Amino acid sequence: MNFSPLDIILFGIAGLLGVGFYGLLITRNLIKTVMMLQILIKAVVLALVFAGKVSGNLGLGQSTAATVIVADTIVAVVGLALAVQVRRRFGTLDVPKISTLKG
């Protein structure tokens, strides 16, 4: 049973999506949530490059992936900065506890 490189990439995309969604479902920590979102974005970047390769327009897939990486970095920095501020203000990063607090 031989797998082509494209099959391996598809398995990688599916694996990253599975790990990311599972992590989002089970985690309660705000920083871990940001990390799981990062894993999901990496799967999307891989899928964009894969779609570009399959369609024969690899340059478009790579440039779109680079744009997503830049936007993802900005979102991650803002999310982690918000997590730091939530920790300073409320003393916890547990999402259910934060959602019940008022202030």
XYZ file of N, CA, C and O in Angstrom:
412
model
N 0.840 -1.171 0.000
C 0.000 0.000 0.000
C 0.887 1.238 0.000
O 1.465 1.616 1.018
N 0.999 1.861 -1.157
C 1.836 3.051 -1.298
C 0.963 4.292 -1.325
O -0.022 4.356 -2.039
N 1.372 5.268 -0.548
C 0.670 6.539 -0.529
C 1.470 7.556 -1.328
O 2.683 7.639 -1.200
N 0.751 8.333 -2.121
C 1.412 9.408 -2.851
C 1.633 10.577 -1.893
O 1.007 10.660 -0.840
N 2.534 11.494 -2.246
C 2.751 12.665 -1.375
C 1.473 13.480 -1.153
O 1.274 14.040 -0.080
N 0.601 13.530 -2.150
C -0.648 14.270 -1.974
C -1.568 13.601 -0.960
O -2.273 14.274 -0.205
N -1.554 12.267 -0.928
C -2.342 11.551 0.072
C -1.823 11.834 1.476
O -2.599 12.020 2.419
N -0.513 11.874 1.620
C 0.092 12.150 2.924
C -0.264 13.558 3.387
O -0.560 13.786 4.565
N -0.266 14.514 2.463
C -0.643 15.884 2.819
C -2.103 15.932 3.251
O -2.450 16.611 4.216
N -2.967 15.215 2.559
C -4.376 15.164 2.958
C -4.546 14.572 4.351
O -5.352 15.061 5.158
N -3.790 13.515 4.658
C -3.834 12.937 6.005
C -3.333 13.946 7.037
O -3.871 14.035 8.138
N -2.309 14.701 6.685
C -1.790 15.723 7.592
C -2.805 16.814 7.854
O -2.980 17.256 8.996
N -3.489 17.249 6.798
C -4.528 18.278 6.957
C -5.651 17.759 7.849
O -6.087 18.440 8.781
N -6.100 16.539 7.578
C -7.178 15.955 8.387
C -6.740 15.767 9.835
O -7.516 16.023 10.771
N -5.497 15.359 10.046
C -4.984 15.182 11.400
C -4.910 16.492 12.163
O -5.301 16.569 13.330
N -4.400 17.538 11.515
C -4.320 18.842 12.165
C -5.707 19.387 12.486
O -5.926 19.960 13.562
N -6.646 19.227 11.556
C -8.013 19.672 11.822
C -8.624 18.901 12.987
O -9.294 19.482 13.848
N -8.392 17.596 13.026
C -8.923 16.784 14.119
C -8.348 17.181 15.468
O -9.079 17.348 16.445
N -7.038 17.368 15.521
C -6.395 17.768 16.777
C -6.874 19.152 17.204
O -7.162 19.394 18.384
N -6.986 20.071 16.258
C -7.420 21.429 16.576
C -8.837 21.481 17.101
O -9.110 22.119 18.120
N -9.754 20.795 16.427
C -11.151 20.806 16.875
C -11.310 20.075 18.206
O -12.049 20.515 19.077
N -10.604 18.966 18.369
C -10.675 18.239 19.636
C -10.135 19.104 20.774
O -10.719 19.160 21.860
N -9.027 19.777 20.533
C -8.460 20.650 21.553
C -9.387 21.794 21.916
O -9.492 22.169 23.086
N -10.068 22.355 20.919
C -11.023 23.425 21.215
C -12.188 22.921 22.053
O -12.723 23.649 22.890
N -12.583 21.684 21.836
C -13.709 21.140 22.584
C -13.358 20.833 24.031
O -14.208 20.975 24.915
N -12.125 20.403 24.305
C -11.811 19.953 25.658
C -11.089 20.985 26.512
O -11.067 20.859 27.731
N -10.504 22.001 25.909
C -9.713 22.937 26.701
C -10.587 24.011 27.325
O -11.611 24.389 26.781
N -10.156 24.460 28.488
C -10.864 25.525 29.185
C -9.958 26.733 29.387
O -10.415 27.774 29.821
N -8.686 26.580 29.105
C -7.714 27.638 29.311
C -7.680 28.549 28.086
O -7.682 28.087 26.948
N -7.617 29.845 28.318
C -7.654 30.815 27.230
C -6.425 30.728 26.329
O -6.540 30.817 25.100
N -5.259 30.514 26.905
C -4.036 30.421 26.106
C -4.036 29.131 25.286
O -3.639 29.130 24.115
N -4.518 28.049 25.866
C -4.604 26.795 25.111
C -5.605 26.914 23.964
O -5.424 26.307 22.914
N -6.644 27.700 24.164
C -7.612 27.940 23.096
C -6.943 28.661 21.926
O -7.160 28.299 20.762
N -6.119 29.645 22.231
C -5.380 30.349 21.173
C -4.445 29.384 20.460
O -4.313 29.422 19.232
N -3.810 28.486 21.210
C -2.913 27.505 20.589
C -3.678 26.555 19.672
O -3.197 26.219 18.573
N -4.851 26.137 20.081
C -5.651 25.244 19.241
C -6.110 25.952 17.963
O -6.166 25.355 16.891
N -6.435 27.231 18.087
C -6.782 27.999 16.894
C -5.592 28.103 15.948
O -5.759 28.080 14.723
N -4.391 28.201 16.499
C -3.190 28.228 15.674
C -3.020 26.917 14.904
O -2.646 26.920 13.736
N -3.301 25.801 15.564
C -3.211 24.501 14.887
C -4.223 24.426 13.750
O -3.921 23.932 12.656
N -5.431 24.923 13.989
C -6.441 24.937 12.922
C -5.994 25.797 11.744
O -6.192 25.422 10.578
N -5.386 26.927 12.033
C -4.927 27.806 10.953
C -3.809 27.150 10.159
O -3.729 27.301 8.936
N -2.940 26.404 10.828
C -1.874 25.700 10.108
C -2.462 24.666 9.156
O -1.950 24.454 8.058
N -3.563 24.032 9.552
C -4.232 23.088 8.655
C -4.803 23.818 7.446
O -4.733 23.325 6.318
N -5.340 25.003 7.667
C -5.895 25.794 6.562
C -4.789 26.231 5.608
O -4.955 26.191 4.383
N -3.650 26.622 6.150
C -2.519 27.031 5.304
C -2.061 25.854 4.447
O -1.817 25.995 3.242
N -1.949 24.683 5.076
C -1.558 23.491 4.322
C -2.582 23.176 3.233
O -2.224 22.811 2.110
N -3.871 23.344 3.549
C -4.927 23.082 2.574
C -4.873 24.075 1.420
O -5.133 23.704 0.268
N -4.537 25.326 1.706
C -4.418 26.317 0.629
C -3.286 25.965 -0.331
O -3.442 26.051 -1.559
N -2.151 25.582 0.211
C -1.024 25.197 -0.643
C -1.369 23.930 -1.417
O -1.061 23.809 -2.610
N -2.045 22.999 -0.760
C -2.461 21.761 -1.422
C -3.435 22.054 -2.564
O -3.306 21.496 -3.655
N -4.386 22.947 -2.322
C -5.351 23.293 -3.376
C -4.662 23.978 -4.549
O -5.015 23.740 -5.705
N -3.688 24.807 -4.251
C -2.931 25.441 -5.325
C -2.155 24.427 -6.145
O -2.077 24.523 -7.370
N -1.584 23.433 -5.483
C -0.826 22.391 -6.179
C -1.746 21.546 -7.052
O -1.425 21.255 -8.207
N -2.898 21.169 -6.519
C -3.823 20.315 -7.264
C -4.406 21.056 -8.462
O -4.558 20.488 -9.544
N -4.705 22.344 -8.282
C -5.305 23.104 -9.378
C -4.285 23.545 -10.417
O -4.658 24.056 -11.469
N -3.013 23.371 -10.128
C -1.984 23.765 -11.085
C -1.578 25.221 -10.962
O -0.860 25.741 -11.796
N -2.046 25.885 -9.941
C -1.724 27.297 -9.728
C -1.074 27.438 -8.352
O -1.621 28.047 -7.436
N 0.132 26.883 -8.230
C 0.814 26.816 -6.946
C 1.147 28.200 -6.398
O 1.071 28.428 -5.187
N 1.469 29.140 -7.264
C 1.815 30.493 -6.822
C 0.667 31.173 -6.107
O 0.864 31.853 -5.085
N -0.549 31.008 -6.602
C -1.713 31.603 -5.958
C -1.958 30.989 -4.581
O -2.227 31.702 -3.619
N -1.821 29.681 -4.483
C -1.996 29.018 -3.199
C -0.954 29.462 -2.186
O -1.268 29.697 -1.014
N 0.284 29.611 -2.628
C 1.347 30.026 -1.726
C 1.190 31.478 -1.288
O 1.419 31.812 -0.123
N 0.789 32.338 -2.204
C 0.620 33.741 -1.818
C -0.576 33.923 -0.890
O -0.527 34.723 0.050
N -1.637 33.168 -1.123
C -2.776 33.217 -0.216
C -2.389 32.673 1.159
O -2.787 33.227 2.186
N -1.605 31.610 1.183
C -1.139 31.047 2.453
C -0.259 32.047 3.199
O -0.364 32.171 4.422
N 0.590 32.772 2.484
C 1.430 33.779 3.139
C 0.576 34.890 3.741
O 0.857 35.375 4.849
N -0.471 35.277 3.046
C -1.375 36.295 3.571
C -2.080 35.793 4.831
O -2.220 36.536 5.815
N -2.502 34.553 4.820
C -3.168 33.967 5.983
C -2.193 33.881 7.164
O -2.576 34.137 8.308
N -0.939 33.567 6.895
C 0.056 33.491 7.963
C 0.247 34.848 8.619
O 0.326 34.961 9.848
N 0.310 35.903 7.815
C 0.477 37.252 8.370
C -0.735 37.635 9.222
O -0.587 38.115 10.355
N -1.925 37.410 8.696
C -3.141 37.746 9.455
C -3.244 36.895 10.711
O -3.648 37.382 11.775
N -2.853 35.630 10.625
C -2.905 34.731 11.764
C -1.945 35.167 12.864
O -2.267 35.071 14.050
N -0.792 35.652 12.490
C 0.175 36.125 13.479
C -0.384 37.311 14.246
O -0.254 37.390 15.478
N -1.029 38.217 13.540
C -1.623 39.381 14.196
C -2.725 38.940 15.158
O -2.808 39.413 16.298
N -3.573 38.018 14.728
C -4.654 37.522 15.586
C -4.086 36.823 16.823
O -4.590 37.006 17.940
N -3.026 36.048 16.649
C -2.429 35.346 17.790
C -1.842 36.329 18.797
O -2.018 36.163 20.012
N -1.162 37.359 18.308
C -0.573 38.343 19.222
C -1.662 39.082 19.992
O -1.555 39.274 21.213
N -2.715 39.479 19.306
C -3.811 40.180 19.982
C -4.511 39.248 20.977
O -4.831 39.650 22.101
N -4.726 37.998 20.599
C -5.361 37.042 21.502
C -4.536 36.787 22.750
O -5.072 36.733 23.861
N -3.231 36.645 22.593
C -2.383 36.428 23.761
C -2.290 37.680 24.625
O -2.230 37.584 25.863
N -2.286 38.853 24.002
C -2.285 40.094 24.783
C -3.577 40.220 25.593
O -3.550 40.631 26.758
N -4.692 39.850 24.991
C -5.955 39.859 25.728
C -5.944 38.845 26.869
O -6.473 39.107 27.953
N -5.329 37.684 26.638
C -5.239 36.670 27.687
C -4.416 37.186 28.865
O -4.767 36.955 30.026
N -3.343 37.901 28.579
C -2.525 38.468 29.654
C -3.335 39.488 30.449
O -3.304 39.509 31.689
N -4.090 40.322 29.754
C -4.894 41.327 30.453
C -6.022 40.688 31.264
O -6.341 41.153 32.363
N -6.625 39.635 30.751
C -7.672 38.920 31.491
C -7.069 38.296 32.746
O -7.664 38.345 33.829
N -5.887 37.728 32.624
C -5.216 37.128 33.785
C -4.908 38.185 34.847
O -5.083 37.954 36.040
N -4.451 39.351 34.418
C -4.148 40.420 35.366
C -5.405 40.930 36.064
O -5.388 41.221 37.249
N -6.476 41.041 35.322
C -7.690 41.631 35.886
C -8.495 40.654 36.736
O -8.971 40.996 37.815
N -8.661 39.415 36.239
C -9.528 38.458 36.919
C -8.769 37.393 37.708
O -9.361 36.685 38.500
N -7.482 37.228 37.437
C -6.692 36.248 38.167
C -6.850 34.821 37.696
O -6.362 33.908 38.334
N -7.526 34.610 36.582
C -7.718 33.262 36.059
C -7.785 33.308 34.532
O -8.086 34.340 33.941
N -7.483 32.166 33.935
C -7.619 32.026 32.487
C -8.683 30.995 32.130
O -8.838 30.634 30.970
N -9.417 30.510 33.113
C -10.464 29.529 32.895
C -11.676 30.205 32.252
O -12.291 31.085 32.844
N -12.001 29.790 31.051
C -13.043 30.462 30.276
C -14.412 30.438 30.965
O -15.083 31.469 31.019
N -14.879 29.311 31.507
C -16.188 29.355 32.191
C -16.216 30.305 33.387
O -17.225 30.964 33.640
N -15.122 30.402 34.126
C -15.080 31.322 35.258
C -15.089 32.774 34.786
O -15.691 33.630 35.415
N -14.399 33.040 33.689
C -14.353 34.399 33.164
C -15.721 34.805 32.659
O -16.148 35.941 32.838
N -16.453 33.890 32.054
C -17.754 34.253 31.483
C -18.797 34.507 32.563
O -19.798 35.164 32.295
N -18.576 34.012 33.780
C -19.543 34.249 34.844
C -19.227 35.512 35.641
O -20.056 35.964 36.421
N -18.038 36.067 35.447
C -17.654 37.268 36.183
C -18.301 38.497 35.575
O -18.527 38.573 34.369
N -18.574 39.449 36.411
C -19.121 40.729 35.931
C -18.175 41.827 36.377
O -17.627 41.794 37.444
N -18.028 42.816 35.531
C -17.157 43.902 35.936
C -16.638 44.604 34.828
O -16.196 45.237 34.184
